């Protein structure tokens, strides 16, 4: 290794060298520790090993060349700064080894504390702690336990069992009752457990401990729970984690020591104030793990006023500096405050909106930045219902409202059972004393999470908030017996499968099914709540941010609706037109018989009679929709789906006919139907006779629809309604198809609307890859394009849209072939490229060509950003997603550097 190479591959940064902008390299924790160091806050000294080192290690299985030397150099500097050597028998320096990825992954990766302790330095540590032997031996047993479990995969229960035994022998249930001798004996037991499982002694060399702990943190990036969490949170799999090596400070040195977590505002509601938990005489992870019940942070004022005041001062400084809600981990060692971590804190969806509004009022951010601080997924969450106000149920317990929402479901006690019942379509509530990272799958499967222990910062609370799941934590009136699968509360026993309702805002727990009520935000969108009149901080913040998004966005937002009621609701939600009115449903229900007659007609008169009967019905459909969308464009798509959808299923019909024939019944009609169904049968109906192909095969079908649309528009105009119809031809792959339909349609429009003010545009869907690739030609015959990204994805990937998601997408997601289903979020590289080509070539051939999207992707946040970037004119989505699309279109239009709303 030459000096040159060492310079090129800098794998280790002192806290004084980094800053908050280096999250990619130093991870969130490392970058923010560096930032706090620069701000002059009391951060214990340390250094960060970069994510680059982690990636190099994970790729090769070896520490990259130069890393060991760089760690040695930084360790030497740390030792010098602290005036102590790692593991020195007389006066040891101890360090913590902590993971820290770019995006927070609470509890998913590993941490090892007290590295540097061994049989000799434990004595030195006791001397350092003024002869506190109990503390020194307790620290040593924690190291063996954490190191054993994390680094050497020793089953954690063995250690837990041993400490429980020690407590039992003492007649106590509290760790604090174990004295120095008990803990020394426990260390011996722990060492035996360690060597039994690993075949070696617990390593006494401090540097070996450090190296092994660093490797274990690197490896934990690929631990199963971390992989699941990343998939759920859409965090890329290739980022790697940084590792922070930090001089230990101790919160467990006695009653004047402690550890805690603080938020600069309430992460649940966004309300201003001081929120957090404090635990005296405890070490780091005890608070987050929810193992012991904490006291509210305000209590610290009584316990240690100078430290409390100092903390408040740092909280205010951090919030001004980061211009956002910060969360903080701190430790007090013998009265002195140390800042162990800060970051821009996770928050609920409601808090995100409220805080963004407050920060604008406080002059810390502008509205552009506020728009970046919220996102469509959060808005969607706020549109979920809540419990009815006057439901009359009495709570049986009240815990902490850790993650809002109203969840009702059957009680389950294990993650596996949650997954199993949810797989059968049941709503479940996962009930645990406290959760740990192994419960992740169960948490994902559940409607809500209920625990009897832990505060707002417990694992359950943090993870649930991140997932947007309802969670009540620390409901300590619940006596939860997991092995017996029952809860005892208020003299009642609740067993697995019984229904409970939990309110993640108030923390209340109810037995039975509490009725739910719609969200305030939906009421506001519906126009039922006037933001000027309400004193609700949330509705006001949503109103303000949505209004700003509307002012900023370039994309129009339309809706996919095919009834007047849906159209009217979408309009209240802010839709500016209909981007897709699917006419298929208008052929179902009691009209099915007419359609059957149409399909089965052998002669023109029969067919024409069926079409003539359908015409007035269709006209009435369109009048209703034009009326609801008065003055706004309505894109009506001519009928698309395969014909077999209107006919009885082949197998069933064949059986019925055979049985009837057997019985000697008159089945002439059924036989004719069966013959027709056989004739129509297709192996791949999605690629068969549908869309424009159908219109070209069944004479008069499209013509009837065009006539109904135009007549409806003329009729509306006569009634003073401004109808703006756009006729859209589905599944076009060649310009000739469109030209043929267009020629016939233009004649009908001229005949029906000639002389009136009605103007009818004719355009096409772009949903067959060939259409995208010949968009220049197609644009000659189209006044608009609307991208049907559902079919474009189906045909571009060759994925049958009705089959593949259930069949094998899970495996593709597991393998990372894609991070999310391409039916949910547009595949920008492939299908998106088709969209881009078609948009560019279409506009080149016909400047001013109107471009929109009406596939499901129109309401997907990431896809909206893509469509903005490609330069479409509008997105169209289902009514409920209209507000989300408005918000995301506004966000897409506002480019703010350096903000990350994840
Ligand atoms: C599409 O294919 O994206 C589309 C909107 O049409 P449908 O979903 O009705 O096939
Ligand atoms: Mg389609």
Tab-separated table of N, CA and C in Angstrom, residues 4-108:
chain	number	residue	atom	x	y	z
A	4	UNK	N	0.155	7.112	-1.815
A	4	UNK	CA	-0.719	7.626	-2.865
A	4	UNK	C	-2.093	6.946	-2.809
A	5	UNK	N	-2.039	5.588	-2.727
A	5	UNK	CA	-3.306	4.841	-2.699
A	5	UNK	C	-4.133	5.190	-1.466
A	6	UNK	N	-3.454	5.365	-0.325
A	6	UNK	CA	-4.164	5.689	0.899
A	6	UNK	C	-4.924	7.000	0.733
A	7	UNK	N	-4.299	7.950	0.066
A	7	UNK	CA	-4.947	9.243	-0.133
A	7	UNK	C	-6.162	9.065	-1.051
A	8	UNK	N	-5.975	8.259	-2.093
A	8	UNK	CA	-7.083	8.082	-3.040
A	8	UNK	C	-8.305	7.431	-2.394
A	9	UNK	N	-8.068	6.488	-1.502
A	9	UNK	CA	-9.194	5.777	-0.885
A	9	UNK	C	-9.298	6.171	0.574
A	10	UNK	N	-9.881	7.314	0.778
A	10	UNK	CA	-10.041	7.738	2.173
A	10	UNK	C	-11.301	7.082	2.715
A	11	UNK	N	-11.099	6.143	3.610
A	11	UNK	CA	-12.220	5.373	4.127
A	11	UNK	C	-12.662	5.827	5.521
A	12	UNK	N	-11.874	6.641	6.170
A	12	UNK	CA	-12.199	7.012	7.550
A	12	UNK	C	-12.137	8.529	7.709
A	13	UNK	N	-13.192	9.078	8.313
A	13	UNK	CA	-13.264	10.524	8.539
A	13	UNK	C	-13.433	10.800	10.020
A	14	UNK	N	-12.609	11.682	10.537
A	14	UNK	CA	-12.830	12.165	11.887
A	14	UNK	C	-14.123	12.995	11.899
A	15	UNK	N	-14.801	13.064	13.054
A	15	UNK	CA	-16.030	13.884	13.114
A	15	UNK	C	-15.751	15.329	12.693
A	16	UNK	N	-14.532	15.789	12.980
A	16	UNK	CA	-14.221	17.187	12.642
A	16	UNK	C	-14.053	17.377	11.133
A	17	UNK	N	-13.953	16.280	10.389
A	17	UNK	CA	-13.717	16.400	8.937
A	17	UNK	C	-15.001	16.393	8.103
A	18	UNK	N	-16.075	15.846	8.674
A	18	UNK	CA	-17.284	15.664	7.853
A	18	UNK	C	-18.242	16.829	7.986
A	19	UNK	N	-19.380	16.708	7.350
A	19	UNK	CA	-20.483	17.647	7.557
A	19	UNK	C	-21.779	16.997	7.085
A	20	UNK	N	-22.903	17.695	7.304
A	20	UNK	CA	-24.209	17.062	7.087
A	20	UNK	C	-24.501	16.760	5.620
A	21	UNK	N	-23.746	17.372	4.717
A	21	UNK	CA	-23.998	17.107	3.299
A	21	UNK	C	-23.349	15.817	2.825
A	22	UNK	N	-22.601	15.169	3.697
A	22	UNK	CA	-21.889	13.960	3.263
A	22	UNK	C	-22.634	12.680	3.657
A	23	UNK	N	-23.965	12.731	3.613
A	23	UNK	CA	-24.744	11.556	4.063
A	23	UNK	C	-24.475	10.324	3.214
A	24	UNK	N	-24.258	10.522	1.914
A	24	UNK	CA	-23.999	9.362	1.051
A	24	UNK	C	-22.776	8.602	1.538
A	25	UNK	N	-21.779	9.349	1.957
A	25	UNK	CA	-20.500	8.746	2.313
A	25	UNK	C	-20.436	8.369	3.795
A	26	UNK	N	-20.972	9.239	4.649
A	26	UNK	CA	-20.811	9.040	6.094
A	26	UNK	C	-22.077	8.509	6.754
A	27	UNK	N	-23.131	8.330	5.973
A	27	UNK	CA	-24.411	7.922	6.557
A	27	UNK	C	-25.014	9.100	7.306
A	28	UNK	N	-26.306	8.982	7.645
A	28	UNK	CA	-26.990	10.078	8.324
A	28	UNK	C	-26.367	10.361	9.685
A	29	UNK	N	-26.133	9.296	10.453
A	29	UNK	CA	-25.630	9.510	11.810
A	29	UNK	C	-24.249	10.164	11.781
A	30	UNK	N	-23.347	9.639	10.950
A	30	UNK	CA	-21.986	10.167	10.896
A	30	UNK	C	-21.970	11.619	10.422
A	31	UNK	N	-22.764	11.904	9.389
A	31	UNK	CA	-22.779	13.264	8.836
A	31	UNK	C	-23.299	14.249	9.878
A	32	UNK	N	-24.323	13.839	10.629
A	32	UNK	CA	-24.901	14.756	11.615
A	32	UNK	C	-24.043	14.874	12.865
A	33	UNK	N	-23.326	13.810	13.235
A	33	UNK	CA	-22.378	13.937	14.355
A	33	UNK	C	-21.301	14.945	13.981
A	34	UNK	N	-20.850	14.875	12.721
A	34	UNK	CA	-19.843	15.823	12.248
A	34	UNK	C	-20.409	17.243	12.299
A	35	UNK	N	-21.668	17.383	11.873
A	35	UNK	CA	-22.282	18.720	11.859
A	35	UNK	C	-22.375	19.282	13.285
A	36	UNK	N	-22.810	18.441	14.216
A	36	UNK	CA	-22.916	18.919	15.612
A	36	UNK	C	-21.533	19.270	16.170
A	37	UNK	N	-20.527	18.499	15.765
A	37	UNK	CA	-19.165	18.801	16.215
A	37	UNK	C	-18.773	20.199	15.742
A	38	UNK	N	-19.093	20.496	14.469
A	38	UNK	CA	-18.783	21.824	13.939
A	38	UNK	C	-19.545	22.930	14.648
A	39	UNK	N	-20.771	22.617	15.066
A	39	UNK	CA	-21.580	23.634	15.744
A	39	UNK	C	-21.098	23.868	17.170
A	40	UNK	N	-20.136	23.068	17.601
A	40	UNK	CA	-19.589	23.248	18.946
A	40	UNK	C	-20.403	22.566	20.030
A	41	UNK	N	-21.294	21.648	19.653
A	41	UNK	CA	-22.076	20.926	20.658
A	41	UNK	C	-21.208	19.813	21.270
A	42	UNK	N	-21.510	19.405	22.488
A	42	UNK	CA	-20.654	18.410	23.143
A	42	UNK	C	-20.899	17.004	22.600
A	43	UNK	N	-20.182	16.658	21.557
A	43	UNK	CA	-20.290	15.322	20.949
A	43	UNK	C	-19.057	14.530	21.399
A	44	UNK	N	-19.216	13.310	21.899
A	44	UNK	CA	-18.021	12.541	22.243
A	44	UNK	C	-17.183	12.347	20.978
A	45	UNK	N	-15.869	12.435	21.077
A	45	UNK	CA	-15.063	12.332	19.862
A	45	UNK	C	-15.154	10.951	19.219
A	46	UNK	N	-14.880	10.927	17.931
A	46	UNK	CA	-14.943	9.643	17.238
A	46	UNK	C	-14.700	9.822	15.758
A	47	UNK	N	-14.873	8.750	15.029
A	47	UNK	CA	-14.671	8.809	13.581
A	47	UNK	C	-15.674	7.900	12.871
A	48	UNK	N	-15.795	8.128	11.562
A	48	UNK	CA	-16.770	7.389	10.762
A	48	UNK	C	-16.059	6.633	9.650
A	49	UNK	N	-16.375	5.350	9.531
A	49	UNK	CA	-15.858	4.544	8.417
A	49	UNK	C	-16.920	4.609	7.316
A	50	UNK	N	-16.517	4.889	6.110
A	50	UNK	CA	-17.491	5.300	5.079
A	50	UNK	C	-18.309	4.135	4.512
A	51	UNK	N	-19.397	4.522	3.858
A	51	UNK	CA	-20.221	3.533	3.149
A	51	UNK	C	-19.423	2.901	1.999
A	52	UNK	N	-18.459	3.651	1.473
A	52	UNK	CA	-17.605	3.088	0.409
A	52	UNK	C	-16.843	1.878	0.942
A	53	UNK	N	-16.331	1.986	2.173
A	53	UNK	CA	-15.605	0.871	2.776
A	53	UNK	C	-16.542	-0.323	2.931
A	54	UNK	N	-17.784	-0.035	3.351
A	54	UNK	CA	-18.773	-1.108	3.533
A	54	UNK	C	-19.040	-1.803	2.204
A	55	UNK	N	-19.242	-0.995	1.163
A	55	UNK	CA	-19.553	-1.586	-0.156
A	55	UNK	C	-18.387	-2.433	-0.644
A	56	UNK	N	-17.172	-1.932	-0.441
A	56	UNK	CA	-15.996	-2.693	-0.884
A	56	UNK	C	-15.913	-4.005	-0.095
A	57	UNK	N	-16.205	-3.928	1.199
A	57	UNK	CA	-16.162	-5.136	2.029
A	57	UNK	C	-17.255	-6.127	1.588
A	58	UNK	N	-18.461	-5.626	1.369
A	58	UNK	CA	-19.556	-6.542	1.005
A	58	UNK	C	-19.306	-7.170	-0.369
A	59	UNK	N	-18.634	-6.429	-1.245
A	59	UNK	CA	-18.382	-6.973	-2.586
A	59	UNK	C	-17.324	-8.072	-2.550
A	60	UNK	N	-16.331	-7.921	-1.683
A	60	UNK	CA	-15.208	-8.868	-1.727
A	60	UNK	C	-15.153	-9.802	-0.526
A	61	UNK	N	-15.874	-9.457	0.543
A	61	UNK	CA	-15.791	-10.261	1.766
A	61	UNK	C	-14.551	-9.934	2.587
A	62	UNK	N	-13.762	-8.973	2.120
A	62	UNK	CA	-12.528	-8.585	2.818
A	62	UNK	C	-12.572	-7.097	3.102
A	63	UNK	N	-11.933	-6.692	4.203
A	63	UNK	CA	-11.791	-5.257	4.418
A	63	UNK	C	-10.929	-4.693	3.288
A	64	UNK	N	-11.301	-3.576	2.692
A	64	UNK	CA	-10.495	-3.058	1.591
A	64	UNK	C	-9.094	-2.664	2.055
A	65	UNK	N	-8.172	-2.723	1.122
A	65	UNK	CA	-6.781	-2.402	1.436
A	65	UNK	C	-6.702	-0.982	1.975
A	66	UNK	N	-5.940	-0.817	3.020
A	66	UNK	CA	-5.742	0.522	3.579
A	66	UNK	C	-6.679	0.823	4.727
A	67	UNK	N	-7.803	0.117	4.818
A	67	UNK	CA	-8.781	0.453	5.856
A	67	UNK	C	-8.204	0.223	7.261
A	68	UNK	N	-7.550	-0.936	7.445
A	68	UNK	CA	-7.049	-1.262	8.784
A	68	UNK	C	-6.073	-0.183	9.258
A	69	UNK	N	-5.195	0.281	8.342
A	69	UNK	CA	-4.222	1.306	8.731
A	69	UNK	C	-4.918	2.624	9.072
A	70	UNK	N	-5.922	2.944	8.270
A	70	UNK	CA	-6.613	4.215	8.529
A	70	UNK	C	-7.356	4.174	9.861
A	71	UNK	N	-7.948	2.996	10.161
A	71	UNK	CA	-8.628	2.875	11.458
A	71	UNK	C	-7.592	3.048	12.576
A	72	UNK	N	-6.437	2.399	12.389
A	72	UNK	CA	-5.395	2.488	13.426
A	72	UNK	C	-4.988	3.942	13.644
A	73	UNK	N	-4.828	4.688	12.546
A	73	UNK	CA	-4.386	6.081	12.670
A	73	UNK	C	-5.447	6.916	13.394
A	74	UNK	N	-6.720	6.705	13.031
A	74	UNK	CA	-7.781	7.500	13.664
A	74	UNK	C	-7.984	7.092	15.118
A	75	UNK	N	-7.789	5.811	15.383
A	75	UNK	CA	-7.922	5.336	16.759
A	75	UNK	C	-6.822	5.969	17.612
A	76	UNK	N	-5.602	6.015	17.038
A	76	UNK	CA	-4.488	6.602	17.788
A	76	UNK	C	-4.791	8.072	18.104
A	77	UNK	N	-5.373	8.782	17.113
A	77	UNK	CA	-5.699	10.196	17.341
A	77	UNK	C	-6.779	10.319	18.418
A	78	UNK	N	-7.741	9.409	18.367
A	78	UNK	CA	-8.826	9.428	19.362
A	78	UNK	C	-8.243	9.176	20.761
A	79	UNK	N	-7.336	8.202	20.827
A	79	UNK	CA	-6.718	7.866	22.118
A	79	UNK	C	-5.956	9.063	22.668
A	80	UNK	N	-5.268	9.715	21.739
A	80	UNK	CA	-4.481	10.862	22.177
A	80	UNK	C	-5.402	11.985	22.691
A	81	UNK	N	-6.467	12.218	21.919
A	81	UNK	CA	-7.405	13.269	22.313
A	81	UNK	C	-8.045	12.979	23.667
A	82	UNK	N	-8.346	11.723	23.925
A	82	UNK	CA	-9.031	11.360	25.169
A	82	UNK	C	-8.038	11.127	26.314
A	83	UNK	N	-6.755	11.013	25.973
A	83	UNK	CA	-5.767	10.718	27.008
A	83	UNK	C	-5.925	9.319	27.576
A	84	UNK	N	-6.476	8.412	26.794
A	84	UNK	CA	-6.681	7.027	27.236
A	84	UNK	C	-6.448	6.100	26.064
A	85	UNK	N	-6.033	4.862	26.362
A	85	UNK	CA	-5.847	3.886	25.293
A	85	UNK	C	-6.991	2.880	25.298
A	86	UNK	N	-7.359	2.418	24.078
A	86	UNK	CA	-8.448	1.435	23.972
A	86	UNK	C	-8.088	0.208	24.805
A	87	UNK	N	-8.915	-0.106	25.765
A	87	UNK	CA	-8.735	-1.324	26.556
A	87	UNK	C	-7.582	-1.282	27.530
A	88	UNK	N	-7.009	-0.096	27.793
A	88	UNK	CA	-5.909	0.008	28.760
A	88	UNK	C	-6.355	-0.602	30.094
A	89	UNK	N	-5.550	-1.501	30.671
A	89	UNK	CA	-5.991	-2.159	31.910
A	89	UNK	C	-6.215	-1.165	33.052
A	90	UNK	N	-5.481	-0.048	33.055
A	90	UNK	CA	-5.605	0.867	34.189
A	90	UNK	C	-6.648	1.955	33.969
A	91	UNK	N	-6.703	2.453	32.733
A	91	UNK	CA	-7.590	3.596	32.477
A	91	UNK	C	-8.116	3.469	31.045
A	92	UNK	N	-9.039	2.539	30.826
A	92	UNK	CA	-9.369	2.192	29.436
A	92	UNK	C	-10.235	3.236	28.720
A	93	UNK	N	-9.941	3.394	27.433
A	93	UNK	CA	-10.891	4.054	26.539
A	93	UNK	C	-11.817	2.954	26.014
A	94	UNK	N	-13.107	3.205	26.082
A	94	UNK	CA	-14.065	2.270	25.472
A	94	UNK	C	-14.752	2.995	24.325
A	95	UNK	N	-15.152	2.230	23.335
A	95	UNK	CA	-15.854	2.864	22.208
A	95	UNK	C	-17.150	2.115	21.906
A	96	UNK	N	-18.076	2.847	21.275
A	96	UNK	CA	-19.260	2.180	20.719
A	96	UNK	C	-19.046	2.073	19.211
A	97	UNK	N	-19.608	1.026	18.632
A	97	UNK	CA	-19.498	0.811	17.190
A	97	UNK	C	-20.929	0.797	16.672
A	98	UNK	N	-21.280	1.841	15.920
A	98	UNK	CA	-22.691	2.035	15.563
A	98	UNK	C	-22.874	2.112	14.055
A	99	UNK	N	-23.915	1.457	13.585
A	99	UNK	CA	-24.241	1.550	12.168
A	99	UNK	C	-24.863	2.910	11.880
A	100	UNK	N	-24.902	3.291	10.620
A	100	UNK	CA	-25.558	4.544	10.252
A	100	UNK	C	-25.607	4.683	8.752
A	101	UNK	N	-26.737	4.331	8.161
A	101	UNK	CA	-26.866	4.393	6.699
A	101	UNK	C	-27.338	5.784	6.281
A	102	UNK	N	-27.389	5.999	4.972
A	102	UNK	CA	-27.836	7.307	4.472
A	102	UNK	C	-29.249	7.614	4.974
A	103	UNK	N	-30.135	6.614	4.885
A	103	UNK	CA	-31.497	6.788	5.375
A	103	UNK	C	-31.650	6.012	6.671
A	104	UNK	N	-32.353	6.621	7.609
A	104	UNK	CA	-32.516	5.979	8.910
A	104	UNK	C	-33.241	4.635	8.757
A	105	UNK	N	-32.701	3.613	9.399
A	105	UNK	CA	-33.340	2.279	9.377
A	105	UNK	C	-33.411	1.808	10.824
A	106	UNK	N	-34.350	2.391	11.609
A	106	UNK	CA	-34.293	2.205	13.057
A	106	UNK	C	-34.293	0.737	13.478
A	107	UNK	N	-33.273	0.381	14.244
A	107	UNK	CA	-33.208	-0.957	14.820
A	107	UNK	C	-32.897	-2.062	13.832
A	108	UNK	N	-32.650	-1.733	12.578
A	108	UNK	CA	-32.480	-2.783	11.573
A	108	UNK	C	-31.049	-3.300	11.528
